[in-house]
Amino acid sequence: MLKSSRLVSLISSNKQWGKQVERTVLRTFLSTPISEVSQMDPNIKSYKDLYNFSVERPDVFWKILAKRLEWKQEFTSAVEGDFSTGVKWFVDGKLNASVNCVDRHAVQDPNRTAIIFEKDEPNQHELISYAELKKLVCKYASILRTVGNVKKGDRVAFYLPCGPTAIAMALACTRIGAIHSIVFAGFSAEALASRINDAGATVVVTADIAVRGGRTLELKKIVDEALKLTPSVTTVLVDARDGVKSRVKLQHPRDHFLQDLESEGKGQDVIEYVESNDPLFILYTSGSTGKPKGLVHSTGGYLLYAMTAFENVFQYKLGDKFGCVADIGWITGHSLLMYGPLAFGATTLCFESTPVYPNPGRIGRYWELVERLQLTHFYGAPTAIRLLMKYGDEWVKKYDRSSLKILGSVGEPINHEAWVWYNDVVGEKKCTVVDTWWQTETGCVCLAPLPSAPNDPVLPAMPMRPFYGIKPKLIDPKTDATTGSLEGPLCIEKPWPGMAQSIWNDSGRFQEVYFKDYPPYYFSGDGAICTKDGYWKITGRMDDVINVTGHRLGTAEVECAMGKHALVSETAVVGFPHELKGEGIFAFVVLKEDGKKADRSKIEKELKALCKSQIAGYAIPDYILYNDGLPKTRSGKIMRRILRKIAAGGNVEELGDVSTLADPSVVKSLVKNRQKLS
Ligand code: PRX
């Protein structure tokens, strides 16, 4: 049988391989448990057959794969419902996520490393085995139950650095049937409070401080600020970094150091088995309106999809070391740092630091990590790749990267130049580069070059192929065609197990946002191209969501934050192409009469501070342009198309038809003011 690295290079090669190789490769693919599908149907001989089967008979396909999870009670049907009614997966089946992610591996191979924790300071990594992780999960589950009085269905909010505490706590929630809502520990107190309130969380888990890139972040202080606005919270559990308890003051009886709860952590191990469609977690993400959406993911469907996508998209084999450098506060951290790898029984990296720390040697951190930890997979965002590329190849070449087999990219479109550098310099053309497209809503990867048939090439800078069970569809209002160099809104035709079930507290909004634009399909909000050969390429968001350094941000959120300034009359925020960040933030601001006389640089500082305090640091605009008006139609709608062109530096001639504007002269002054900014 071919070794997986060899297999990968065969698959990624353009060469035509003989039938024998194809058969060998297929056997290798089909030797994984997914082969159970081929046993069902002798016509399934290749990846493409398997893919076709998965979209034609999702019920059978996922039913077979569901055997790979441990169920307390068998499900009665694999899938019920459709997009318009809501979809349920593995109905009546009962399972527990922590049992699937920890216990079964701790029984099978207790000493296998579950988590490699790479702390902020290099050379300080810790290895946590499945047996150790199980102990930690049981301890935290007991603390949540006894100290936090957390019961099935309760919500627990997290404001934690990316580390084993966050992972073990999340799994502890699932162990007792509670729903976690992890809030990225870069969000402001306001943003944290609004998420806690929306979810109605009763317990918050945080740390006294976080240390990232050598900088200390006062997490507990931010939580204290947020909790002034959150009546539902009764308990705060605080992880004291390195066991040092003197950095913060606790508020009794609400706050507790986890380190003081050892005896509460020794309570009985109670496992709450939940129905497959019971929520596993809520994760907030930005949409085109101001209020972030709390997407709800199910237990059975999500877990199976994350595990299957993890194994197949990255061709993960036991013994590999998977290096996802995302933060646990985003969906990538949920699905490809935590749930996917752990459900599979993999060894997964948890990275606390940044790619540019520490100094000296700061630009080589990722690759030093690869060398020291012998990572087989590296999964990161194009923003970081573009940044590192700027510093030159020597920072990469300094370190041995021969352990690497697969390089992944996620979160935003990867430009051709960055893809080539990733492939040629980081991977030395020996790795397969997988550009993976997916969203918080989709649960895990939906489009990716792997898995693929052996003779299929991997093309630069596009996610290319749909994953099992995913039937992408481009909408062309004229032809409704799905192939042939078509560009348009990217939809998904049929339900898949990883898809979010709803928006917390707002199922109407869930239907409205995702299923009303192109019924009966799911609309992703992204545009895409499907080439003549049937390969998929993402063109970017089609709604008012922008992607800044791989972070999704609703322009309305930024407008809302700046609108709080007393001297601001109106704002409009758009994205513009940014060499490093992918997209930058461009804010157009109309001041009130009083504001026009005020000190602009002071207002600018205050506006930026508002964005930071209401949302997060990454929401601070790159440019703020003041103007007396905004381009509006006669019915009062802001024409963002025009603002986007102006932000990108377009002149009047490039703006297209402006005749529908209520006041076309606005455009001239906007262009003039834009020129003054650059
Ligand atoms: O616009 C797409 C972009 O990121 C959006 C989803 O953001 P979020 O829910 O935060 O999840 C990010 C991590 C999965 C998408 O709607 N996006 C994600 N991956 C890609 C991408 N755009 C282009 N290519 C990708 N590979």
JSON list of N, CA and C in Angstrom, two decimals, residues 206-273:
[
{"chain": "A", "resi": 206, "resn": "THR", "atom": "N", "xyz": [-13.31, 32.28, 32.18]},
{"chain": "A", "resi": 206, "resn": "THR", "atom": "CA", "xyz": [-12.30, 33.19, 31.65]},
{"chain": "A", "resi": 206, "resn": "THR", "atom": "C", "xyz": [-10.94, 32.89, 32.29]},
{"chain": "A", "resi": 207, "resn": "ALA", "atom": "N", "xyz": [-9.98, 33.73, 32.00]},
{"chain": "A", "resi": 207, "resn": "ALA", "atom": "CA", "xyz": [-8.66, 33.61, 32.63]},
{"chain": "A", "resi": 207, "resn": "ALA", "atom": "C", "xyz": [-8.33, 34.97, 33.21]},
{"chain": "A", "resi": 208, "resn": "ASP", "atom": "N", "xyz": [-7.42, 35.00, 34.19]},
{"chain": "A", "resi": 208, "resn": "ASP", "atom": "CA", "xyz": [-7.07, 36.32, 34.72]},
{"chain": "A", "resi": 208, "resn": "ASP", "atom": "C", "xyz": [-6.48, 37.18, 33.61]},
{"chain": "A", "resi": 209, "resn": "ILE", "atom": "N", "xyz": [-5.51, 36.59, 32.91]},
{"chain": "A", "resi": 209, "resn": "ILE", "atom": "CA", "xyz": [-4.90, 37.31, 31.79]},
{"chain": "A", "resi": 209, "resn": "ILE", "atom": "C", "xyz": [-4.66, 36.33, 30.64]},
{"chain": "A", "resi": 210, "resn": "ALA", "atom": "N", "xyz": [-4.43, 36.89, 29.47]},
{"chain": "A", "resi": 210, "resn": "ALA", "atom": "CA", "xyz": [-3.92, 36.09, 28.36]},
{"chain": "A", "resi": 210, "resn": "ALA", "atom": "C", "xyz": [-2.61, 36.75, 27.96]},
{"chain": "A", "resi": 211, "resn": "VAL", "atom": "N", "xyz": [-1.70, 35.95, 27.44]},
{"chain": "A", "resi": 211, "resn": "VAL", "atom": "CA", "xyz": [-0.45, 36.53, 26.93]},
{"chain": "A", "resi": 211, "resn": "VAL", "atom": "C", "xyz": [-0.33, 36.12, 25.47]},
{"chain": "A", "resi": 212, "resn": "ARG", "atom": "N", "xyz": [-0.30, 37.11, 24.62]},
{"chain": "A", "resi": 212, "resn": "ARG", "atom": "CA", "xyz": [-0.24, 36.81, 23.19]},
{"chain": "A", "resi": 212, "resn": "ARG", "atom": "C", "xyz": [0.76, 37.73, 22.51]},
{"chain": "A", "resi": 213, "resn": "GLY", "atom": "N", "xyz": [1.72, 37.11, 21.87]},
{"chain": "A", "resi": 213, "resn": "GLY", "atom": "CA", "xyz": [2.75, 37.90, 21.22]},
{"chain": "A", "resi": 213, "resn": "GLY", "atom": "C", "xyz": [3.49, 38.76, 22.23]},
{"chain": "A", "resi": 214, "resn": "GLY", "atom": "N", "xyz": [3.65, 38.24, 23.46]},
{"chain": "A", "resi": 214, "resn": "GLY", "atom": "CA", "xyz": [4.37, 38.96, 24.50]},
{"chain": "A", "resi": 214, "resn": "GLY", "atom": "C", "xyz": [3.53, 40.04, 25.19]},
{"chain": "A", "resi": 215, "resn": "ARG", "atom": "N", "xyz": [2.35, 40.28, 24.68]},
{"chain": "A", "resi": 215, "resn": "ARG", "atom": "CA", "xyz": [1.48, 41.31, 25.27]},
{"chain": "A", "resi": 215, "resn": "ARG", "atom": "C", "xyz": [0.49, 40.69, 26.25]},
{"chain": "A", "resi": 216, "resn": "THR", "atom": "N", "xyz": [0.25, 41.38, 27.36]},
{"chain": "A", "resi": 216, "resn": "THR", "atom": "CA", "xyz": [-0.71, 40.88, 28.34]},
{"chain": "A", "resi": 216, "resn": "THR", "atom": "C", "xyz": [-2.09, 41.47, 28.06]},
{"chain": "A", "resi": 217, "resn": "LEU", "atom": "N", "xyz": [-3.08, 40.60, 28.01]},
{"chain": "A", "resi": 217, "resn": "LEU", "atom": "CA", "xyz": [-4.46, 41.07, 27.83]},
{"chain": "A", "resi": 217, "resn": "LEU", "atom": "C", "xyz": [-5.21, 40.78, 29.12]},
{"chain": "A", "resi": 218, "resn": "GLU", "atom": "N", "xyz": [-5.85, 41.80, 29.64]},
{"chain": "A", "resi": 218, "resn": "GLU", "atom": "CA", "xyz": [-6.51, 41.68, 30.96]},
{"chain": "A", "resi": 218, "resn": "GLU", "atom": "C", "xyz": [-7.91, 41.10, 30.77]},
{"chain": "A", "resi": 219, "resn": "LEU", "atom": "N", "xyz": [-8.00, 39.82, 30.59]},
{"chain": "A", "resi": 219, "resn": "LEU", "atom": "CA", "xyz": [-9.29, 39.22, 30.27]},
{"chain": "A", "resi": 219, "resn": "LEU", "atom": "C", "xyz": [-10.33, 39.39, 31.39]},
{"chain": "A", "resi": 220, "resn": "LYS", "atom": "N", "xyz": [-9.90, 39.12, 32.63]},
{"chain": "A", "resi": 220, "resn": "LYS", "atom": "CA", "xyz": [-10.86, 39.19, 33.74]},
{"chain": "A", "resi": 220, "resn": "LYS", "atom": "C", "xyz": [-11.42, 40.61, 33.88]},
{"chain": "A", "resi": 221, "resn": "LYS", "atom": "N", "xyz": [-10.59, 41.61, 33.66]},
{"chain": "A", "resi": 221, "resn": "LYS", "atom": "CA", "xyz": [-11.06, 43.00, 33.74]},
{"chain": "A", "resi": 221, "resn": "LYS", "atom": "C", "xyz": [-12.14, 43.26, 32.69]},
{"chain": "A", "resi": 222, "resn": "ILE", "atom": "N", "xyz": [-11.90, 42.73, 31.50]},
{"chain": "A", "resi": 222, "resn": "ILE", "atom": "CA", "xyz": [-12.88, 42.93, 30.42]},
{"chain": "A", "resi": 222, "resn": "ILE", "atom": "C", "xyz": [-14.19, 42.20, 30.78]},
{"chain": "A", "resi": 223, "resn": "VAL", "atom": "N", "xyz": [-14.05, 41.01, 31.35]},
{"chain": "A", "resi": 223, "resn": "VAL", "atom": "CA", "xyz": [-15.25, 40.26, 31.78]},
{"chain": "A", "resi": 223, "resn": "VAL", "atom": "C", "xyz": [-16.00, 41.07, 32.84]},
{"chain": "A", "resi": 224, "resn": "ASP", "atom": "N", "xyz": [-15.27, 41.61, 33.81]},
{"chain": "A", "resi": 224, "resn": "ASP", "atom": "CA", "xyz": [-15.92, 42.42, 34.86]},
{"chain": "A", "resi": 224, "resn": "ASP", "atom": "C", "xyz": [-16.70, 43.58, 34.24]},
{"chain": "A", "resi": 225, "resn": "GLU", "atom": "N", "xyz": [-16.11, 44.20, 33.25]},
{"chain": "A", "resi": 225, "resn": "GLU", "atom": "CA", "xyz": [-16.76, 45.31, 32.54]},
{"chain": "A", "resi": 225, "resn": "GLU", "atom": "C", "xyz": [-18.05, 44.80, 31.87]},
{"chain": "A", "resi": 226, "resn": "ALA", "atom": "N", "xyz": [-17.91, 43.69, 31.17]},
{"chain": "A", "resi": 226, "resn": "ALA", "atom": "CA", "xyz": [-19.06, 43.14, 30.43]},
{"chain": "A", "resi": 226, "resn": "ALA", "atom": "C", "xyz": [-20.18, 42.75, 31.39]},
{"chain": "A", "resi": 227, "resn": "LEU", "atom": "N", "xyz": [-19.80, 42.19, 32.54]},
{"chain": "A", "resi": 227, "resn": "LEU", "atom": "CA", "xyz": [-20.82, 41.65, 33.45]},
{"chain": "A", "resi": 227, "resn": "LEU", "atom": "C", "xyz": [-21.66, 42.73, 34.12]},
{"chain": "A", "resi": 228, "resn": "LYS", "atom": "N", "xyz": [-21.24, 43.98, 33.99]},
{"chain": "A", "resi": 228, "resn": "LYS", "atom": "CA", "xyz": [-22.10, 45.06, 34.49]},
{"chain": "A", "resi": 228, "resn": "LYS", "atom": "C", "xyz": [-23.38, 45.13, 33.66]},
{"chain": "A", "resi": 229, "resn": "LEU", "atom": "N", "xyz": [-23.31, 44.53, 32.46]},
{"chain": "A", "resi": 229, "resn": "LEU", "atom": "CA", "xyz": [-24.45, 44.62, 31.53]},
{"chain": "A", "resi": 229, "resn": "LEU", "atom": "C", "xyz": [-25.18, 43.29, 31.36]},
{"chain": "A", "resi": 230, "resn": "THR", "atom": "N", "xyz": [-24.80, 42.29, 32.16]},
{"chain": "A", "resi": 230, "resn": "THR", "atom": "CA", "xyz": [-25.36, 40.95, 31.92]},
{"chain": "A", "resi": 230, "resn": "THR", "atom": "C", "xyz": [-26.02, 40.37, 33.16]},
{"chain": "A", "resi": 231, "resn": "PRO", "atom": "N", "xyz": [-27.32, 40.53, 33.30]},
{"chain": "A", "resi": 231, "resn": "PRO", "atom": "CA", "xyz": [-27.99, 40.07, 34.51]},
{"chain": "A", "resi": 231, "resn": "PRO", "atom": "C", "xyz": [-28.04, 38.54, 34.67]},
{"chain": "A", "resi": 232, "resn": "SER", "atom": "N", "xyz": [-27.88, 37.80, 33.59]},
{"chain": "A", "resi": 232, "resn": "SER", "atom": "CA", "xyz": [-28.07, 36.34, 33.68]},
{"chain": "A", "resi": 232, "resn": "SER", "atom": "C", "xyz": [-26.91, 35.60, 34.34]},
{"chain": "A", "resi": 233, "resn": "VAL", "atom": "N", "xyz": [-25.73, 36.23, 34.43]},
{"chain": "A", "resi": 233, "resn": "VAL", "atom": "CA", "xyz": [-24.54, 35.49, 34.88]},
{"chain": "A", "resi": 233, "resn": "VAL", "atom": "C", "xyz": [-24.48, 35.40, 36.41]},
{"chain": "A", "resi": 234, "resn": "THR", "atom": "N", "xyz": [-24.37, 34.16, 36.89]},
{"chain": "A", "resi": 234, "resn": "THR", "atom": "CA", "xyz": [-24.29, 33.96, 38.34]},
{"chain": "A", "resi": 234, "resn": "THR", "atom": "C", "xyz": [-22.89, 33.54, 38.79]},
{"chain": "A", "resi": 235, "resn": "THR", "atom": "N", "xyz": [-22.15, 32.93, 37.86]},
{"chain": "A", "resi": 235, "resn": "THR", "atom": "CA", "xyz": [-20.86, 32.35, 38.24]},
{"chain": "A", "resi": 235, "resn": "THR", "atom": "C", "xyz": [-19.78, 32.67, 37.21]},
{"chain": "A", "resi": 236, "resn": "VAL", "atom": "N", "xyz": [-18.60, 33.03, 37.72]},
{"chain": "A", "resi": 236, "resn": "VAL", "atom": "CA", "xyz": [-17.46, 33.24, 36.82]},
{"chain": "A", "resi": 236, "resn": "VAL", "atom": "C", "xyz": [-16.33, 32.32, 37.28]},
{"chain": "A", "resi": 237, "resn": "LEU", "atom": "N", "xyz": [-15.86, 31.49, 36.38]},
{"chain": "A", "resi": 237, "resn": "LEU", "atom": "CA", "xyz": [-14.75, 30.60, 36.70]},
{"chain": "A", "resi": 237, "resn": "LEU", "atom": "C", "xyz": [-13.50, 31.18, 36.04]},
{"chain": "A", "resi": 238, "resn": "VAL", "atom": "N", "xyz": [-12.46, 31.36, 36.86]},
{"chain": "A", "resi": 238, "resn": "VAL", "atom": "CA", "xyz": [-11.27, 32.07, 36.37]},
{"chain": "A", "resi": 238, "resn": "VAL", "atom": "C", "xyz": [-10.07, 31.12, 36.39]},
{"chain": "A", "resi": 239, "resn": "ASP", "atom": "N", "xyz": [-9.44, 30.97, 35.24]},
{"chain": "A", "resi": 239, "resn": "ASP", "atom": "CA", "xyz": [-8.22, 30.17, 35.18]},
{"chain": "A", "resi": 239, "resn": "ASP", "atom": "C", "xyz": [-7.04, 31.10, 35.47]},
{"chain": "A", "resi": 240, "resn": "ALA", "atom": "N", "xyz": [-6.35, 30.86, 36.59]},
{"chain": "A", "resi": 240, "resn": "ALA", "atom": "CA", "xyz": [-5.21, 31.71, 36.95]},
{"chain": "A", "resi": 240, "resn": "ALA", "atom": "C", "xyz": [-4.00, 31.22, 36.16]},
{"chain": "A", "resi": 241, "resn": "ARG", "atom": "N", "xyz": [-3.47, 32.10, 35.32]},
{"chain": "A", "resi": 241, "resn": "ARG", "atom": "CA", "xyz": [-2.36, 31.68, 34.45]},
{"chain": "A", "resi": 241, "resn": "ARG", "atom": "C", "xyz": [-1.17, 31.22, 35.30]},
{"chain": "A", "resi": 242, "resn": "ASP", "atom": "N", "xyz": [-0.65, 30.06, 34.98]},
{"chain": "A", "resi": 242, "resn": "ASP", "atom": "CA", "xyz": [0.46, 29.44, 35.71]},
{"chain": "A", "resi": 242, "resn": "ASP", "atom": "C", "xyz": [0.16, 29.33, 37.20]},
{"chain": "A", "resi": 243, "resn": "GLY", "atom": "N", "xyz": [-1.11, 29.31, 37.57]},
{"chain": "A", "resi": 243, "resn": "GLY", "atom": "CA", "xyz": [-1.49, 29.12, 38.97]},
{"chain": "A", "resi": 243, "resn": "GLY", "atom": "C", "xyz": [-1.27, 30.34, 39.85]},
{"chain": "A", "resi": 244, "resn": "VAL", "atom": "N", "xyz": [-0.89, 31.48, 39.24]},
{"chain": "A", "resi": 244, "resn": "VAL", "atom": "CA", "xyz": [-0.65, 32.69, 40.04]},
{"chain": "A", "resi": 244, "resn": "VAL", "atom": "C", "xyz": [-1.99, 33.39, 40.29]},
{"chain": "A", "resi": 245, "resn": "LYS", "atom": "N", "xyz": [-2.36, 33.51, 41.57]},
{"chain": "A", "resi": 245, "resn": "LYS", "atom": "CA", "xyz": [-3.71, 34.01, 41.86]},
{"chain": "A", "resi": 245, "resn": "LYS", "atom": "C", "xyz": [-3.75, 35.47, 42.33]},
{"chain": "A", "resi": 246, "resn": "SER", "atom": "N", "xyz": [-2.61, 36.13, 42.21]},
{"chain": "A", "resi": 246, "resn": "SER", "atom": "CA", "xyz": [-2.55, 37.49, 42.78]},
{"chain": "A", "resi": 246, "resn": "SER", "atom": "C", "xyz": [-2.84, 38.60, 41.77]},
{"chain": "A", "resi": 247, "resn": "ARG", "atom": "N", "xyz": [-3.05, 38.24, 40.54]},
{"chain": "A", "resi": 247, "resn": "ARG", "atom": "CA", "xyz": [-3.15, 39.29, 39.52]},
{"chain": "A", "resi": 247, "resn": "ARG", "atom": "C", "xyz": [-4.51, 40.00, 39.52]},
{"chain": "A", "resi": 248, "resn": "VAL", "atom": "N", "xyz": [-5.55, 39.27, 39.89]},
{"chain": "A", "resi": 248, "resn": "VAL", "atom": "CA", "xyz": [-6.88, 39.89, 39.82]},
{"chain": "A", "resi": 248, "resn": "VAL", "atom": "C", "xyz": [-7.65, 39.68, 41.12]},
{"chain": "A", "resi": 249, "resn": "LYS", "atom": "N", "xyz": [-8.62, 40.55, 41.34]},
{"chain": "A", "resi": 249, "resn": "LYS", "atom": "CA", "xyz": [-9.48, 40.42, 42.51]},
{"chain": "A", "resi": 249, "resn": "LYS", "atom": "C", "xyz": [-10.73, 39.66, 42.11]},
{"chain": "A", "resi": 250, "resn": "LEU", "atom": "N", "xyz": [-11.17, 38.79, 43.00]},
{"chain": "A", "resi": 250, "resn": "LEU", "atom": "CA", "xyz": [-12.40, 38.07, 42.70]},
{"chain": "A", "resi": 250, "resn": "LEU", "atom": "C", "xyz": [-13.57, 38.76, 43.38]},
{"chain": "A", "resi": 251, "resn": "GLN", "atom": "N", "xyz": [-14.73, 38.64, 42.76]},
{"chain": "A", "resi": 251, "resn": "GLN", "atom": "CA", "xyz": [-15.93, 39.20, 43.35]},
{"chain": "A", "resi": 251, "resn": "GLN", "atom": "C", "xyz": [-16.74, 38.06, 43.95]},
{"chain": "A", "resi": 252, "resn": "HIS", "atom": "N", "xyz": [-16.82, 38.03, 45.27]},
{"chain": "A", "resi": 252, "resn": "HIS", "atom": "CA", "xyz": [-17.50, 36.91, 45.94]},
{"chain": "A", "resi": 252, "resn": "HIS", "atom": "C", "xyz": [-18.99, 37.18, 46.03]},
{"chain": "A", "resi": 253, "resn": "PRO", "atom": "N", "xyz": [-19.86, 36.24, 45.94]},
{"chain": "A", "resi": 253, "resn": "PRO", "atom": "CA", "xyz": [-19.57, 34.82, 45.74]},
{"chain": "A", "resi": 253, "resn": "PRO", "atom": "C", "xyz": [-19.55, 34.40, 44.26]},
{"chain": "A", "resi": 254, "resn": "ARG", "atom": "N", "xyz": [-19.56, 35.41, 43.36]},
{"chain": "A", "resi": 254, "resn": "ARG", "atom": "CA", "xyz": [-19.71, 35.10, 41.93]},
{"chain": "A", "resi": 254, "resn": "ARG", "atom": "C", "xyz": [-18.47, 34.41, 41.34]},
{"chain": "A", "resi": 255, "resn": "ASP", "atom": "N", "xyz": [-17.28, 34.87, 41.70]},
{"chain": "A", "resi": 255, "resn": "ASP", "atom": "CA", "xyz": [-16.06, 34.45, 41.00]},
{"chain": "A", "resi": 255, "resn": "ASP", "atom": "C", "xyz": [-15.28, 33.37, 41.77]},
{"chain": "A", "resi": 256, "resn": "HIS", "atom": "N", "xyz": [-14.67, 32.47, 41.03]},
{"chain": "A", "resi": 256, "resn": "HIS", "atom": "CA", "xyz": [-13.84, 31.41, 41.64]},
{"chain": "A", "resi": 256, "resn": "HIS", "atom": "C", "xyz": [-12.63, 31.17, 40.75]},
{"chain": "A", "resi": 257, "resn": "PHE", "atom": "N", "xyz": [-11.50, 30.94, 41.38]},
{"chain": "A", "resi": 257, "resn": "PHE", "atom": "CA", "xyz": [-10.35, 30.44, 40.61]},
{"chain": "A", "resi": 257, "resn": "PHE", "atom": "C", "xyz": [-10.55, 28.95, 40.39]},
{"chain": "A", "resi": 258, "resn": "LEU", "atom": "N", "xyz": [-10.34, 28.50, 39.18]},
{"chain": "A", "resi": 258, "resn": "LEU", "atom": "CA", "xyz": [-10.44, 27.05, 38.91]},
{"chain": "A", "resi": 258, "resn": "LEU", "atom": "C", "xyz": [-9.48, 26.29, 39.82]},
{"chain": "A", "resi": 259, "resn": "GLN", "atom": "N", "xyz": [-8.33, 26.92, 40.08]},
{"chain": "A", "resi": 259, "resn": "GLN", "atom": "CA", "xyz": [-7.30, 26.27, 40.89]},
{"chain": "A", "resi": 259, "resn": "GLN", "atom": "C", "xyz": [-7.76, 26.02, 42.32]},
{"chain": "A", "resi": 260, "resn": "ASP", "atom": "N", "xyz": [-8.81, 26.75, 42.77]},
{"chain": "A", "resi": 260, "resn": "ASP", "atom": "CA", "xyz": [-9.31, 26.55, 44.14]},
{"chain": "A", "resi": 260, "resn": "ASP", "atom": "C", "xyz": [-10.43, 25.52, 44.20]},
{"chain": "A", "resi": 261, "resn": "LEU", "atom": "N", "xyz": [-10.74, 24.92, 43.06]},
{"chain": "A", "resi": 261, "resn": "LEU", "atom": "CA", "xyz": [-11.92, 24.05, 43.02]},
{"chain": "A", "resi": 261, "resn": "LEU", "atom": "C", "xyz": [-11.56, 22.59, 42.81]},
{"chain": "A", "resi": 262, "resn": "GLU", "atom": "N", "xyz": [-10.37, 22.21, 43.28]},
{"chain": "A", "resi": 262, "resn": "GLU", "atom": "CA", "xyz": [-9.91, 20.82, 43.07]},
{"chain": "A", "resi": 262, "resn": "GLU", "atom": "C", "xyz": [-10.91, 19.82, 43.65]},
{"chain": "A", "resi": 263, "resn": "SER", "atom": "N", "xyz": [-11.41, 20.07, 44.86]},
{"chain": "A", "resi": 263, "resn": "SER", "atom": "CA", "xyz": [-12.29, 19.06, 45.46]},
{"chain": "A", "resi": 263, "resn": "SER", "atom": "C", "xyz": [-13.65, 19.04, 44.74]},
{"chain": "A", "resi": 264, "resn": "GLU", "atom": "N", "xyz": [-14.15, 20.21, 44.32]},
{"chain": "A", "resi": 264, "resn": "GLU", "atom": "CA", "xyz": [-15.40, 20.23, 43.54]},
{"chain": "A", "resi": 264, "resn": "GLU", "atom": "C", "xyz": [-15.22, 19.49, 42.21]},
{"chain": "A", "resi": 265, "resn": "GLY", "atom": "N", "xyz": [-13.99, 19.47, 41.74]},
{"chain": "A", "resi": 265, "resn": "GLY", "atom": "CA", "xyz": [-13.69, 18.79, 40.48]},
{"chain": "A", "resi": 265, "resn": "GLY", "atom": "C", "xyz": [-13.65, 17.28, 40.62]},
{"chain": "A", "resi": 266, "resn": "LYS", "atom": "N", "xyz": [-13.75, 16.80, 41.86]},
{"chain": "A", "resi": 266, "resn": "LYS", "atom": "CA", "xyz": [-13.67, 15.34, 42.05]},
{"chain": "A", "resi": 266, "resn": "LYS", "atom": "C", "xyz": [-15.05, 14.72, 42.18]},
{"chain": "A", "resi": 267, "resn": "GLY", "atom": "N", "xyz": [-16.09, 15.48, 41.82]},
{"chain": "A", "resi": 267, "resn": "GLY", "atom": "CA", "xyz": [-17.45, 14.94, 41.90]},
{"chain": "A", "resi": 267, "resn": "GLY", "atom": "C", "xyz": [-17.64, 13.76, 40.96]},
{"chain": "A", "resi": 268, "resn": "GLN", "atom": "N", "xyz": [-18.80, 13.17, 41.09]},
{"chain": "A", "resi": 268, "resn": "GLN", "atom": "CA", "xyz": [-19.11, 11.99, 40.27]},
{"chain": "A", "resi": 268, "resn": "GLN", "atom": "C", "xyz": [-19.10, 12.34, 38.78]},
{"chain": "A", "resi": 269, "resn": "ASP", "atom": "N", "xyz": [-18.64, 11.41, 37.96]},
{"chain": "A", "resi": 269, "resn": "ASP", "atom": "CA", "xyz": [-18.62, 11.65, 36.52]},
{"chain": "A", "resi": 269, "resn": "ASP", "atom": "C", "xyz": [-20.01, 11.34, 35.94]},
{"chain": "A", "resi": 270, "resn": "VAL", "atom": "N", "xyz": [-20.74, 12.39, 35.60]},
{"chain": "A", "resi": 270, "resn": "VAL", "atom": "CA", "xyz": [-22.10, 12.19, 35.06]},
{"chain": "A", "resi": 270, "resn": "VAL", "atom": "C", "xyz": [-22.06, 12.52, 33.57]},
{"chain": "A", "resi": 271, "resn": "ILE", "atom": "N", "xyz": [-22.43, 11.56, 32.77]},
{"chain": "A", "resi": 271, "resn": "ILE", "atom": "CA", "xyz": [-22.44, 11.82, 31.32]},
{"chain": "A", "resi": 271, "resn": "ILE", "atom": "C", "xyz": [-23.89, 11.99, 30.87]},
{"chain": "A", "resi": 272, "resn": "GLU", "atom": "N", "xyz": [-24.15, 13.12, 30.26]},
{"chain": "A", "resi": 272, "resn": "GLU", "atom": "CA", "xyz": [-25.51, 13.40, 29.78]},
{"chain": "A", "resi": 272, "resn": "GLU", "atom": "C", "xyz": [-25.55, 13.06, 28.28]},
{"chain": "A", "resi": 273, "resn": "TYR", "atom": "N", "xyz": [-26.26, 11.99, 27.95]},
{"chain": "A", "resi": 273, "resn": "TYR", "atom": "CA", "xyz": [-26.39, 11.65, 26.53]},
{"chain": "A", "resi": 273, "resn": "TYR", "atom": "C", "xyz": [-27.52, 12.49, 25.94]}
]
